[in-house]
mmCIF file of C-alpha atoms in Angstrom:
data_model
loop_
_atom_site.group_PDB
_atom_site.id
_atom_site.type_symbol
_atom_site.label_atom_id
_atom_site.label_comp_id
_atom_site.label_asym_id
_atom_site.label_seq_id
_atom_site.Cartn_x
_atom_site.Cartn_y
_atom_site.Cartn_z
ATOM 1 C CA MET A 1360 0.097 0.295 0.119
ATOM 2 C CA SER A 1361 1.309 3.461 -1.219
ATOM 3 C CA ILE A 1362 1.740 6.046 1.630
ATOM 4 C CA LYS A 1363 0.373 9.133 1.490
ATOM 5 C CA LEU A 1364 0.856 12.952 3.122
ATOM 6 C CA SER A 1365 -2.267 12.436 4.806
ATOM 7 C CA ASP A 1366 -0.594 9.424 6.448
ATOM 8 C CA VAL A 1367 2.724 11.404 6.983
ATOM 9 C CA ALA A 1368 0.455 14.214 8.637
ATOM 10 C CA ARG A 1369 -1.545 11.568 10.614
ATOM 11 C CA GLU A 1370 1.658 9.413 12.383
ATOM 12 C CA ALA A 1371 3.285 12.950 12.905
ATOM 13 C CA GLY A 1372 0.447 14.616 14.681
ATOM 14 C CA VAL A 1373 0.660 17.369 12.358
ATOM 15 C CA SER A 1374 -1.311 19.179 9.379
ATOM 16 C CA THR A 1375 -0.828 18.064 6.218
ATOM 17 C CA ALA A 1376 0.440 22.059 5.038
ATOM 18 C CA THR A 1377 2.884 21.543 7.637
ATOM 19 C CA VAL A 1378 4.580 17.964 6.288
ATOM 20 C CA SER A 1379 4.305 19.649 2.622
ATOM 21 C CA ARG A 1380 5.763 22.779 4.570
ATOM 22 C CA VAL A 1381 8.802 20.740 5.610
ATOM 23 C CA ILE A 1382 9.214 18.983 2.539
ATOM 24 C CA ASN A 1383 9.600 21.973 0.591
ATOM 25 C CA ASN A 1384 12.013 23.703 3.150
ATOM 26 C CA LEU A 1385 9.526 26.166 3.674
ATOM 27 C CA SER A 1386 8.823 28.397 6.964
ATOM 28 C CA GLY A 1387 6.201 28.554 9.385
ATOM 29 C CA TYR A 1388 7.523 25.009 11.665
ATOM 30 C CA SER A 1389 9.495 24.712 14.659
ATOM 31 C CA ASP A 1390 13.046 22.792 14.406
ATOM 32 C CA ALA A 1391 11.389 19.886 16.644
ATOM 33 C CA THR A 1392 8.664 19.448 14.730
ATOM 34 C CA ARG A 1393 10.851 19.173 11.591
ATOM 35 C CA GLU A 1394 12.549 16.241 12.547
ATOM 36 C CA LYS A 1395 9.771 14.641 14.117
ATOM 37 C CA VAL A 1396 7.831 14.720 10.209
ATOM 38 C CA GLU A 1397 11.493 14.034 9.276
ATOM 39 C CA THR A 1398 11.668 11.014 11.395
ATOM 40 C CA THR A 1399 8.091 9.929 10.299
ATOM 41 C CA ILE A 1400 8.959 10.508 6.868
ATOM 42 C CA ARG A 1401 11.544 7.890 6.856
ATOM 43 C CA ASN A 1402 9.666 5.355 9.264
ATOM 44 C CA LEU A 1403 6.991 5.537 6.358
ATOM 45 C CA GLY A 1404 8.974 4.968 3.614
ATOM 46 C CA TYR A 1405 7.283 7.654 2.140
ATOM 47 C CA SER A 1406 8.212 9.125 -0.822
ATOM 48 C CA PRO A 1407 6.579 12.572 -2.541
ATOM 49 C CA ASN A 1408 5.159 12.250 -5.797
ATOM 50 C CA VAL A 1409 7.416 15.028 -7.264
ATOM 51 C CA LEU A 1410 10.334 11.942 -7.179
ATOM 52 C CA ALA A 1411 7.241 9.413 -8.547
ATOM 53 C CA ARG A 1412 6.853 11.496 -11.126
ATOM 54 C CA GLY A 1413 10.553 12.210 -12.037
ATOM 55 C CA LEU A 1414 11.404 8.152 -11.975
ATOM 56 C CA ALA A 1415 8.303 8.066 -14.066
ATOM 57 C CA GLY A 1416 9.679 9.925 -16.770
ATOM 58 C CA GLY A 1417 9.323 13.258 -16.234
ATOM 59 C CA LYS A 1418 7.335 16.279 -16.747
ATOM 60 C CA THR A 1419 4.044 16.525 -18.879
ATOM 61 C CA HIS A 1420 4.389 20.005 -19.882
ATOM 62 C CA THR A 1421 1.141 20.765 -19.269
ATOM 63 C CA ILE A 1422 -0.864 22.832 -17.138
ATOM 64 C CA GLY A 1423 -4.079 22.551 -15.373
ATOM 65 C CA VAL A 1424 -6.776 25.705 -15.346
ATOM 66 C CA LEU A 1425 -9.798 25.469 -12.743
ATOM 67 C CA LEU A 1426 -12.409 28.366 -13.325
ATOM 68 C CA PRO A 1427 -16.107 28.264 -11.845
ATOM 69 C CA SER A 1428 -17.132 29.470 -15.482
ATOM 70 C CA LEU A 1429 -15.793 29.332 -18.953
ATOM 71 C CA SER A 1430 -18.391 31.845 -20.390
ATOM 72 C CA SER A 1431 -17.457 35.160 -19.461
ATOM 73 C CA ARG A 1432 -15.420 37.645 -20.782
ATOM 74 C CA TYR A 1433 -13.271 37.871 -17.336
ATOM 75 C CA SER A 1434 -12.537 34.393 -17.565
ATOM 76 C CA SER A 1435 -11.758 34.599 -21.662
ATOM 77 C CA GLN A 1436 -9.083 37.174 -20.966
ATOM 78 C CA LEU A 1437 -7.802 35.398 -17.674
ATOM 79 C CA ILE A 1438 -6.898 32.504 -19.777
ATOM 80 C CA HIS A 1439 -5.904 34.063 -22.298
ATOM 81 C CA GLY A 1440 -2.322 35.490 -20.073
ATOM 82 C CA ILE A 1441 -2.236 31.852 -18.755
ATOM 83 C CA GLU A 1442 -1.741 30.447 -22.064
ATOM 84 C CA THR A 1443 0.187 33.425 -23.469
ATOM 85 C CA ARG A 1444 2.803 32.868 -21.135
ATOM 86 C CA ALA A 1445 2.451 29.371 -20.337
ATOM 87 C CA HIS A 1446 2.898 28.445 -24.445
ATOM 88 C CA SER A 1447 5.837 30.764 -24.373
ATOM 89 C CA CYS A 1448 8.054 28.658 -21.114
ATOM 90 C CA GLY A 1449 6.392 25.281 -24.006
ATOM 91 C CA TYR A 1450 3.128 24.351 -21.747
ATOM 92 C CA SER A 1451 0.184 23.358 -22.880
ATOM 93 C CA VAL A 1452 -2.848 24.442 -20.827
ATOM 94 C CA ILE A 1453 -5.793 21.584 -19.830
ATOM 95 C CA VAL A 1454 -8.742 24.442 -18.682
ATOM 96 C CA CYS A 1455 -11.411 22.496 -16.559
ATOM 97 C CA ASN A 1456 -14.721 24.543 -16.545
ATOM 98 C CA THR A 1457 -15.736 23.241 -12.109
ATOM 99 C CA ASP A 1458 -19.309 25.314 -12.547
ATOM 100 C CA ARG A 1459 -20.656 28.266 -10.917
ATOM 101 C CA ASN A 1460 -21.143 26.351 -7.316
ATOM 102 C CA GLY A 1461 -17.596 24.479 -7.780
ATOM 103 C CA GLU A 1462 -19.844 21.312 -8.174
ATOM 104 C CA ARG A 1463 -17.151 19.350 -10.340
ATOM 105 C CA THR A 1464 -13.954 20.782 -8.615
ATOM 106 C CA MET A 1465 -12.839 17.729 -7.079
ATOM 107 C CA GLU A 1466 -13.640 15.528 -9.865
ATOM 108 C CA TYR A 1467 -11.476 18.050 -11.972
ATOM 109 C CA LEU A 1468 -8.528 17.710 -9.672
ATOM 110 C CA ARG A 1469 -8.939 13.441 -9.639
ATOM 111 C CA ILE A 1470 -8.600 13.981 -13.886
ATOM 112 C CA LEU A 1471 -5.373 16.618 -13.089
ATOM 113 C CA GLY A 1472 -3.922 13.950 -10.945
ATOM 114 C CA GLU A 1473 -4.000 10.977 -13.436
ATOM 115 C CA LYS A 1474 -2.943 13.503 -16.351
ATOM 116 C CA ARG A 1475 0.096 14.755 -13.900
ATOM 117 C CA VAL A 1476 -0.101 17.749 -14.441
ATOM 118 C CA ASP A 1477 3.001 19.869 -14.243
ATOM 119 C CA GLY A 1478 1.235 22.395 -11.783
ATOM 120 C CA VAL A 1479 -2.352 23.853 -10.923
ATOM 121 C CA LEU A 1480 -3.822 27.180 -11.121
ATOM 122 C CA PHE A 1481 -6.673 27.123 -9.070
ATOM 123 C CA ALA A 1482 -8.430 30.783 -10.351
ATOM 124 C CA SER A 1483 -11.972 32.615 -8.551
ATOM 125 C CA GLU A 1484 -13.095 29.860 -5.984
ATOM 126 C CA TRP A 1485 -13.091 29.398 -2.339
ATOM 127 C CA LEU A 1486 -10.213 27.088 -1.665
ATOM 128 C CA LYS A 1487 -11.977 24.694 0.656
ATOM 129 C CA ASP A 1488 -10.074 22.395 2.710
ATOM 130 C CA GLU A 1489 -10.417 19.430 0.565
ATOM 131 C CA TYR A 1490 -9.624 20.826 -2.243
ATOM 132 C CA GLY A 1491 -6.912 21.796 -0.171
ATOM 133 C CA GLU A 1492 -5.669 18.977 1.277
ATOM 134 C CA TYR A 1493 -5.975 17.335 -2.244
ATOM 135 C CA MET A 1494 -3.515 19.260 -4.441
ATOM 136 C CA LEU A 1495 -0.777 19.042 -1.355
ATOM 137 C CA GLU A 1496 -1.107 15.226 -2.503
ATOM 138 C CA MET A 1497 -0.611 16.005 -5.675
ATOM 139 C CA GLN A 1498 2.818 17.713 -4.569
ATOM 140 C CA ILE A 1499 3.036 19.946 -7.306
ATOM 141 C CA PRO A 1500 2.972 23.481 -7.627
ATOM 142 C CA VAL A 1501 -0.636 25.625 -6.961
ATOM 143 C CA VAL A 1502 -0.765 29.327 -7.723
ATOM 144 C CA LEU A 1503 -4.293 31.004 -6.662
ATOM 145 C CA ILE A 1504 -6.092 33.524 -8.996
ATOM 146 C CA ALA A 1505 -8.536 35.974 -7.381
ATOM 147 C CA THR A 1506 -8.631 33.882 -4.422
ATOM 148 C CA PHE A 1507 -6.289 33.538 -1.665
ATOM 149 C CA SER A 1508 -6.219 30.828 1.353
ATOM 150 C CA SER A 1509 -3.815 31.510 5.051
ATOM 151 C CA ARG A 1510 -4.356 27.820 5.776
ATOM 152 C CA PHE A 1511 -2.731 26.179 2.845
ATOM 153 C CA PRO A 1512 1.239 26.899 1.208
ATOM 154 C CA PHE A 1513 0.514 28.130 -1.956
ATOM 155 C CA HIS A 1514 0.949 31.261 -3.990
ATOM 156 C CA SER A 1515 -1.660 34.138 -4.704
ATOM 157 C CA VAL A 1516 -2.358 36.439 -7.231
ATOM 158 C CA ARG A 1517 -5.146 38.937 -6.966
ATOM 159 C CA VAL A 1518 -5.977 42.811 -6.224
ATOM 160 C CA ASP A 1519 -7.428 43.780 -3.016
ATOM 161 C CA ASP A 1520 -11.464 43.490 -3.612
ATOM 162 C CA ARG A 1521 -11.937 45.820 -0.262
ATOM 163 C CA LYS A 1522 -9.911 48.257 -1.400
ATOM 164 C CA ALA A 1523 -10.521 48.074 -5.126
ATOM 165 C CA ALA A 1524 -14.243 48.484 -4.586
ATOM 166 C CA TYR A 1525 -14.076 51.357 -1.677
ATOM 167 C CA THR A 1526 -12.447 53.263 -4.629
ATOM 168 C CA ALA A 1527 -14.880 52.494 -6.787
ATOM 169 C CA THR A 1528 -17.240 53.909 -4.303
ATOM 170 C CA GLN A 1529 -14.862 56.550 -3.618
ATOM 171 C CA TYR A 1530 -15.244 57.436 -6.864
ATOM 172 C CA LEU A 1531 -18.638 58.228 -7.433
ATOM 173 C CA ALA A 1532 -19.075 60.116 -4.573
ATOM 174 C CA ASN A 1533 -16.577 62.557 -5.442
ATOM 175 C CA LYS A 1534 -18.830 63.050 -8.279
ATOM 176 C CA GLY A 1535 -20.772 63.628 -5.463
ATOM 177 C CA HIS A 1536 -23.314 60.887 -5.790
ATOM 178 C CA LYS A 1537 -24.711 60.971 -2.231
ATOM 179 C CA ARG A 1538 -27.260 57.740 -3.294
ATOM 180 C CA ILE A 1539 -24.976 55.261 -4.900
ATOM 181 C CA SER A 1540 -26.622 51.601 -5.036
ATOM 182 C CA PHE A 1541 -24.224 48.535 -5.416
ATOM 183 C CA ILE A 1542 -25.435 45.699 -7.333
ATOM 184 C CA SER A 1543 -22.597 42.741 -4.888
ATOM 185 C CA GLY A 1544 -22.367 39.562 -5.222
ATOM 186 C CA SER A 1545 -23.680 36.815 -1.992
ATOM 187 C CA PRO A 1546 -22.547 38.426 1.240
ATOM 188 C CA GLU A 1547 -21.414 34.574 2.090
ATOM 189 C CA ASP A 1548 -18.979 34.882 -0.902
ATOM 190 C CA PRO A 1549 -15.341 34.976 1.191
ATOM 191 C CA ILE A 1550 -13.721 36.059 -1.943
ATOM 192 C CA ALA A 1551 -15.799 38.617 -4.588
ATOM 193 C CA GLY A 1552 -19.070 39.103 -1.761
ATOM 194 C CA ARG A 1553 -17.955 39.969 1.469
ATOM 195 C CA PRO A 1554 -14.729 41.788 0.850
ATOM 196 C CA ARG A 1555 -16.549 44.243 -2.419
ATOM 197 C CA ILE A 1556 -19.362 45.194 0.251
ATOM 198 C CA GLU A 1557 -16.783 46.249 2.776
ATOM 199 C CA GLY A 1558 -15.379 48.477 0.391
ATOM 200 C CA TYR A 1559 -18.479 49.788 -0.365
ATOM 201 C CA THR A 1560 -19.463 50.782 3.105
ATOM 202 C CA GLY A 1561 -16.619 51.859 3.985
ATOM 203 C CA ALA A 1562 -16.230 54.678 1.397
ATOM 204 C CA LEU A 1563 -19.383 55.761 2.033
ATOM 205 C CA GLU A 1564 -18.927 55.608 6.045
ATOM 206 C CA GLN A 1565 -15.099 57.762 4.740
ATOM 207 C CA HIS A 1566 -17.513 60.226 3.249
ATOM 208 C CA GLY A 1567 -19.979 61.045 5.065
ATOM 209 C CA LEU A 1568 -23.372 58.682 3.259
ATOM 210 C CA SER A 1569 -25.447 56.907 5.661
ATOM 211 C CA PHE A 1570 -25.207 53.025 4.357
ATOM 212 C CA ASP A 1571 -29.192 52.031 3.372
ATOM 213 C CA PRO A 1572 -29.928 48.192 2.572
ATOM 214 C CA SER A 1573 -32.468 49.355 0.096
ATOM 215 C CA LEU A 1574 -29.969 50.930 -2.365
ATOM 216 C CA MET A 1575 -28.224 46.693 -2.339
ATOM 217 C CA ALA A 1576 -28.860 44.238 -5.145
ATOM 218 C CA TYR A 1577 -27.876 41.015 -5.330
ATOM 219 C CA GLY A 1578 -26.359 38.643 -7.985
ATOM 220 C CA ASP A 1579 -24.548 36.051 -9.375
ATOM 221 C CA PHE A 1580 -22.054 37.979 -11.553
ATOM 222 C CA HIS A 1581 -23.756 37.382 -14.705
ATOM 223 C CA PHE A 1582 -25.846 39.271 -17.093
ATOM 224 C CA GLN A 1583 -28.449 38.087 -15.838
ATOM 225 C CA SER A 1584 -28.831 38.908 -12.746
ATOM 226 C CA GLY A 1585 -27.291 42.389 -13.373
ATOM 227 C CA ILE A 1586 -30.674 43.387 -15.000
ATOM 228 C CA ASP A 1587 -32.517 41.536 -11.818
ATOM 229 C CA ALA A 1588 -31.144 43.558 -9.883
ATOM 230 C CA MET A 1589 -31.671 46.603 -10.876
ATOM 231 C CA GLU A 1590 -35.230 46.199 -11.886
ATOM 232 C CA GLN A 1591 -35.308 45.161 -7.730
ATOM 233 C CA LEU A 1592 -33.649 48.975 -6.985
ATOM 234 C CA TRP A 1593 -35.681 50.713 -9.512
ATOM 235 C CA SER A 1594 -38.709 49.541 -8.000
ATOM 236 C CA ARG A 1595 -38.141 50.679 -4.448
ATOM 237 C CA ASN A 1596 -37.478 54.178 -5.329
ATOM 238 C CA THR A 1597 -34.847 54.968 -3.251
ATOM 239 C CA GLY A 1598 -34.077 58.444 -5.469
ATOM 240 C CA LEU A 1599 -30.650 56.556 -6.495
ATOM 241 C CA THR A 1600 -28.424 58.658 -9.043
ATOM 242 C CA ALA A 1601 -25.990 56.249 -9.337
ATOM 243 C CA VAL A 1602 -24.883 52.587 -9.585
ATOM 244 C CA PHE A 1603 -21.909 50.549 -8.974
ATOM 245 C CA ALA A 1604 -22.044 46.945 -9.911
ATOM 246 C CA SER A 1605 -19.527 43.906 -8.844
ATOM 247 C CA SER A 1606 -18.263 42.683 -12.352
ATOM 248 C CA ASP A 1607 -19.117 44.477 -15.772
ATOM 249 C CA GLU A 1608 -21.627 41.950 -17.170
ATOM 250 C CA MET A 1609 -23.903 42.880 -14.260
ATOM 251 C CA ALA A 1610 -23.085 46.520 -14.754
ATOM 252 C CA LEU A 1611 -24.321 46.021 -18.565
ATOM 253 C CA GLY A 1612 -27.110 44.070 -17.094
ATOM 254 C CA ALA A 1613 -27.415 47.668 -14.907
ATOM 255 C CA LEU A 1614 -27.839 49.490 -17.986
ATOM 256 C CA THR A 1615 -29.641 47.375 -20.973
ATOM 257 C CA PHE A 1616 -32.487 47.502 -17.533
ATOM 258 C CA LEU A 1617 -32.230 51.234 -17.252
ATOM 259 C CA HIS A 1618 -32.399 51.454 -21.404
ATOM 260 C CA SER A 1619 -35.696 49.391 -21.646
ATOM 261 C CA GLN A 1620 -37.372 52.087 -18.901
ATOM 262 C CA ASN A 1621 -35.800 55.168 -21.115
ATOM 263 C CA ILE A 1622 -33.742 55.962 -18.574
ATOM 264 C CA ASP A 1623 -30.933 58.060 -19.919
ATOM 265 C CA ILE A 1624 -27.060 57.246 -18.685
ATOM 266 C CA PRO A 1625 -25.284 58.934 -17.578
ATOM 267 C CA GLY A 1626 -27.739 62.228 -17.476
ATOM 268 C CA GLU A 1627 -30.288 60.591 -14.933
ATOM 269 C CA ILE A 1628 -28.424 57.278 -13.747
ATOM 270 C CA SER A 1629 -24.625 56.938 -13.538
ATOM 271 C CA VAL A 1630 -22.582 53.008 -13.954
ATOM 272 C CA VAL A 1631 -20.285 51.760 -12.817
ATOM 273 C CA GLY A 1632 -19.228 48.372 -13.486
ATOM 274 C CA TYR A 1633 -15.888 46.278 -12.013
ATOM 275 C CA ASP A 1634 -13.120 44.291 -13.907
ATOM 276 C CA ASP A 1635 -12.502 46.581 -17.747
ATOM 277 C CA THR A 1636 -13.558 44.109 -20.007
ATOM 278 C CA GLN A 1637 -14.350 43.680 -23.680
ATOM 279 C CA ASP A 1638 -17.209 44.445 -22.448
ATOM 280 C CA ALA A 1639 -17.346 47.714 -21.180
ATOM 281 C CA LEU A 1640 -15.734 49.201 -24.227
ATOM 282 C CA MET A 1641 -18.168 47.831 -26.131
ATOM 283 C CA ALA A 1642 -21.333 49.526 -24.208
ATOM 284 C CA VAL A 1643 -23.362 52.291 -24.571
ATOM 285 C CA PRO A 1644 -22.606 54.571 -23.388
ATOM 286 C CA ALA A 1645 -19.063 53.465 -23.051
ATOM 287 C CA LEU A 1646 -18.452 51.771 -19.374
ATOM 288 C CA THR A 1647 -16.459 53.488 -16.092
ATOM 289 C CA THR A 1648 -15.593 50.815 -14.738
ATOM 290 C CA LEU A 1649 -13.161 49.530 -11.794
ATOM 291 C CA HIS A 1650 -9.635 47.945 -13.884
ATOM 292 C CA GLN A 1651 -7.973 44.796 -12.756
ATOM 293 C CA PRO A 1652 -5.139 43.281 -14.882
ATOM 294 C CA ILE A 1653 -6.890 40.529 -15.816
ATOM 295 C CA SER A 1654 -4.552 38.769 -18.514
ATOM 296 C CA GLU A 1655 -1.427 40.168 -16.572
ATOM 297 C CA MET A 1656 -2.356 37.865 -13.687
ATOM 298 C CA GLY A 1657 -2.950 35.422 -15.989
ATOM 299 C CA GLU A 1658 0.874 35.675 -16.993
ATOM 300 C CA ARG A 1659 2.215 36.455 -13.166
ATOM 301 C CA ALA A 1660 -0.064 33.535 -12.068
ATOM 302 C CA VAL A 1661 1.918 31.149 -14.343
ATOM 303 C CA GLU A 1662 5.886 32.719 -13.363
ATOM 304 C CA LEU A 1663 4.907 32.362 -9.640
ATOM 305 C CA LEU A 1664 3.869 28.358 -11.034
ATOM 306 C CA PHE A 1665 7.141 27.704 -11.122
ATOM 307 C CA SER A 1666 8.555 30.021 -8.979
ATOM 308 C CA LYS A 1667 11.748 28.874 -6.224
ATOM 309 C CA ALA A 1668 10.768 31.494 -3.864
ATOM 310 C CA LYS A 1669 8.648 30.739 -0.988
ATOM 311 C CA ALA A 1670 4.492 31.172 -1.427
ATOM 312 C CA GLU A 1671 3.714 34.262 -2.237
ATOM 313 C CA ASN A 1672 0.155 36.491 -1.649
ATOM 314 C CA ILE A 1673 0.753 39.305 -4.867
ATOM 315 C CA ILE A 1674 -1.614 41.677 -4.691
ATOM 316 C CA MET A 1675 -2.007 43.159 -8.684
ATOM 317 C CA PRO A 1676 -2.510 47.147 -9.039
ATOM 318 C CA HIS A 1677 -5.703 48.695 -9.716
ATOM 319 C CA ARG A 1678 -7.945 51.616 -11.038
ATOM 320 C CA VAL A 1679 -10.921 53.211 -12.495
ATOM 321 C CA VAL A 1680 -10.941 53.728 -16.358
ATOM 322 C CA GLU A 1681 -13.373 56.481 -16.956
ATOM 323 C CA ARG A 1682 -15.413 56.631 -20.223
ATOM 324 C CA LYS A 1683 -18.580 57.850 -20.349
ATOM 325 C CA SER A 1684 -21.040 56.260 -18.176
ATOM 326 C CA VAL A 1685 -20.768 58.479 -15.105
ATOM 327 C CA ARG A 1686 -21.596 62.386 -14.377
ATOM 328 C CA VAL A 1687 -20.906 65.017 -11.770
ATOM 329 C CA LEU A 1688 -23.482 66.205 -9.949
#
């Protein structure tokens, strides 16, 4: 029977993350813990998969990418960045659609393990313990994109979602808007939901504006949910003058609803998106949006995948890109 990393962790009385840190010579444990783990590895005869993979024939020159949606412009731009950098390094990319709720994540992780990919890029999804444990067992490099983990020793690359949402809301407040609506992801979403809500409410507070729950609506970052959320907001007669949406797709949905009601943009309502995808350029009017360097994040993630440095949390820059969908009050 083959010995797994989890067997070593159980026998040594430590977490699998600690075993992985010892094997990869990372920090975060005492000398006594290192000695205990190394002794357990010798006693059990554990051989990390990286060695087994080398003996079995070396690298496959493939990278696995896990994303919860492949239909959005965001995903397209991210994959473009990943493939551009990967191909320049002589690697092919296997893209896996894990579905919005991550229903197929474990299935695809097993498939990528069977295909002996040389690394995994895990994007835009909360890293559940079972995913992290399994990727530690794979004993290959892992980089998180637009998500993060304080538990597992993986590189990550993302924007600071709280600060980015703060910046977008502050931009509208500085334009004189006091009734600013927010179309958000779920407040239960620890990646792009709750942090962006905190950024929005923080900017309101900083500018002396009261938080009004009736100015909040929720969506799933996709186009139709933007339409539905904007319809809810408009029906409440809250006197809103601006809408900040937590994705360009939802912002386009908001624009679509407002156009259907013959509402002038930005004459009556200003709209700001988040992402700065190609959709923002093609919107009517062209969408002012919070830019995050999506393609560059993909490229940087590939570079981190083969970095020998200790696990890094890379925060990418963000900024507001002004176009034609916001007016000054």
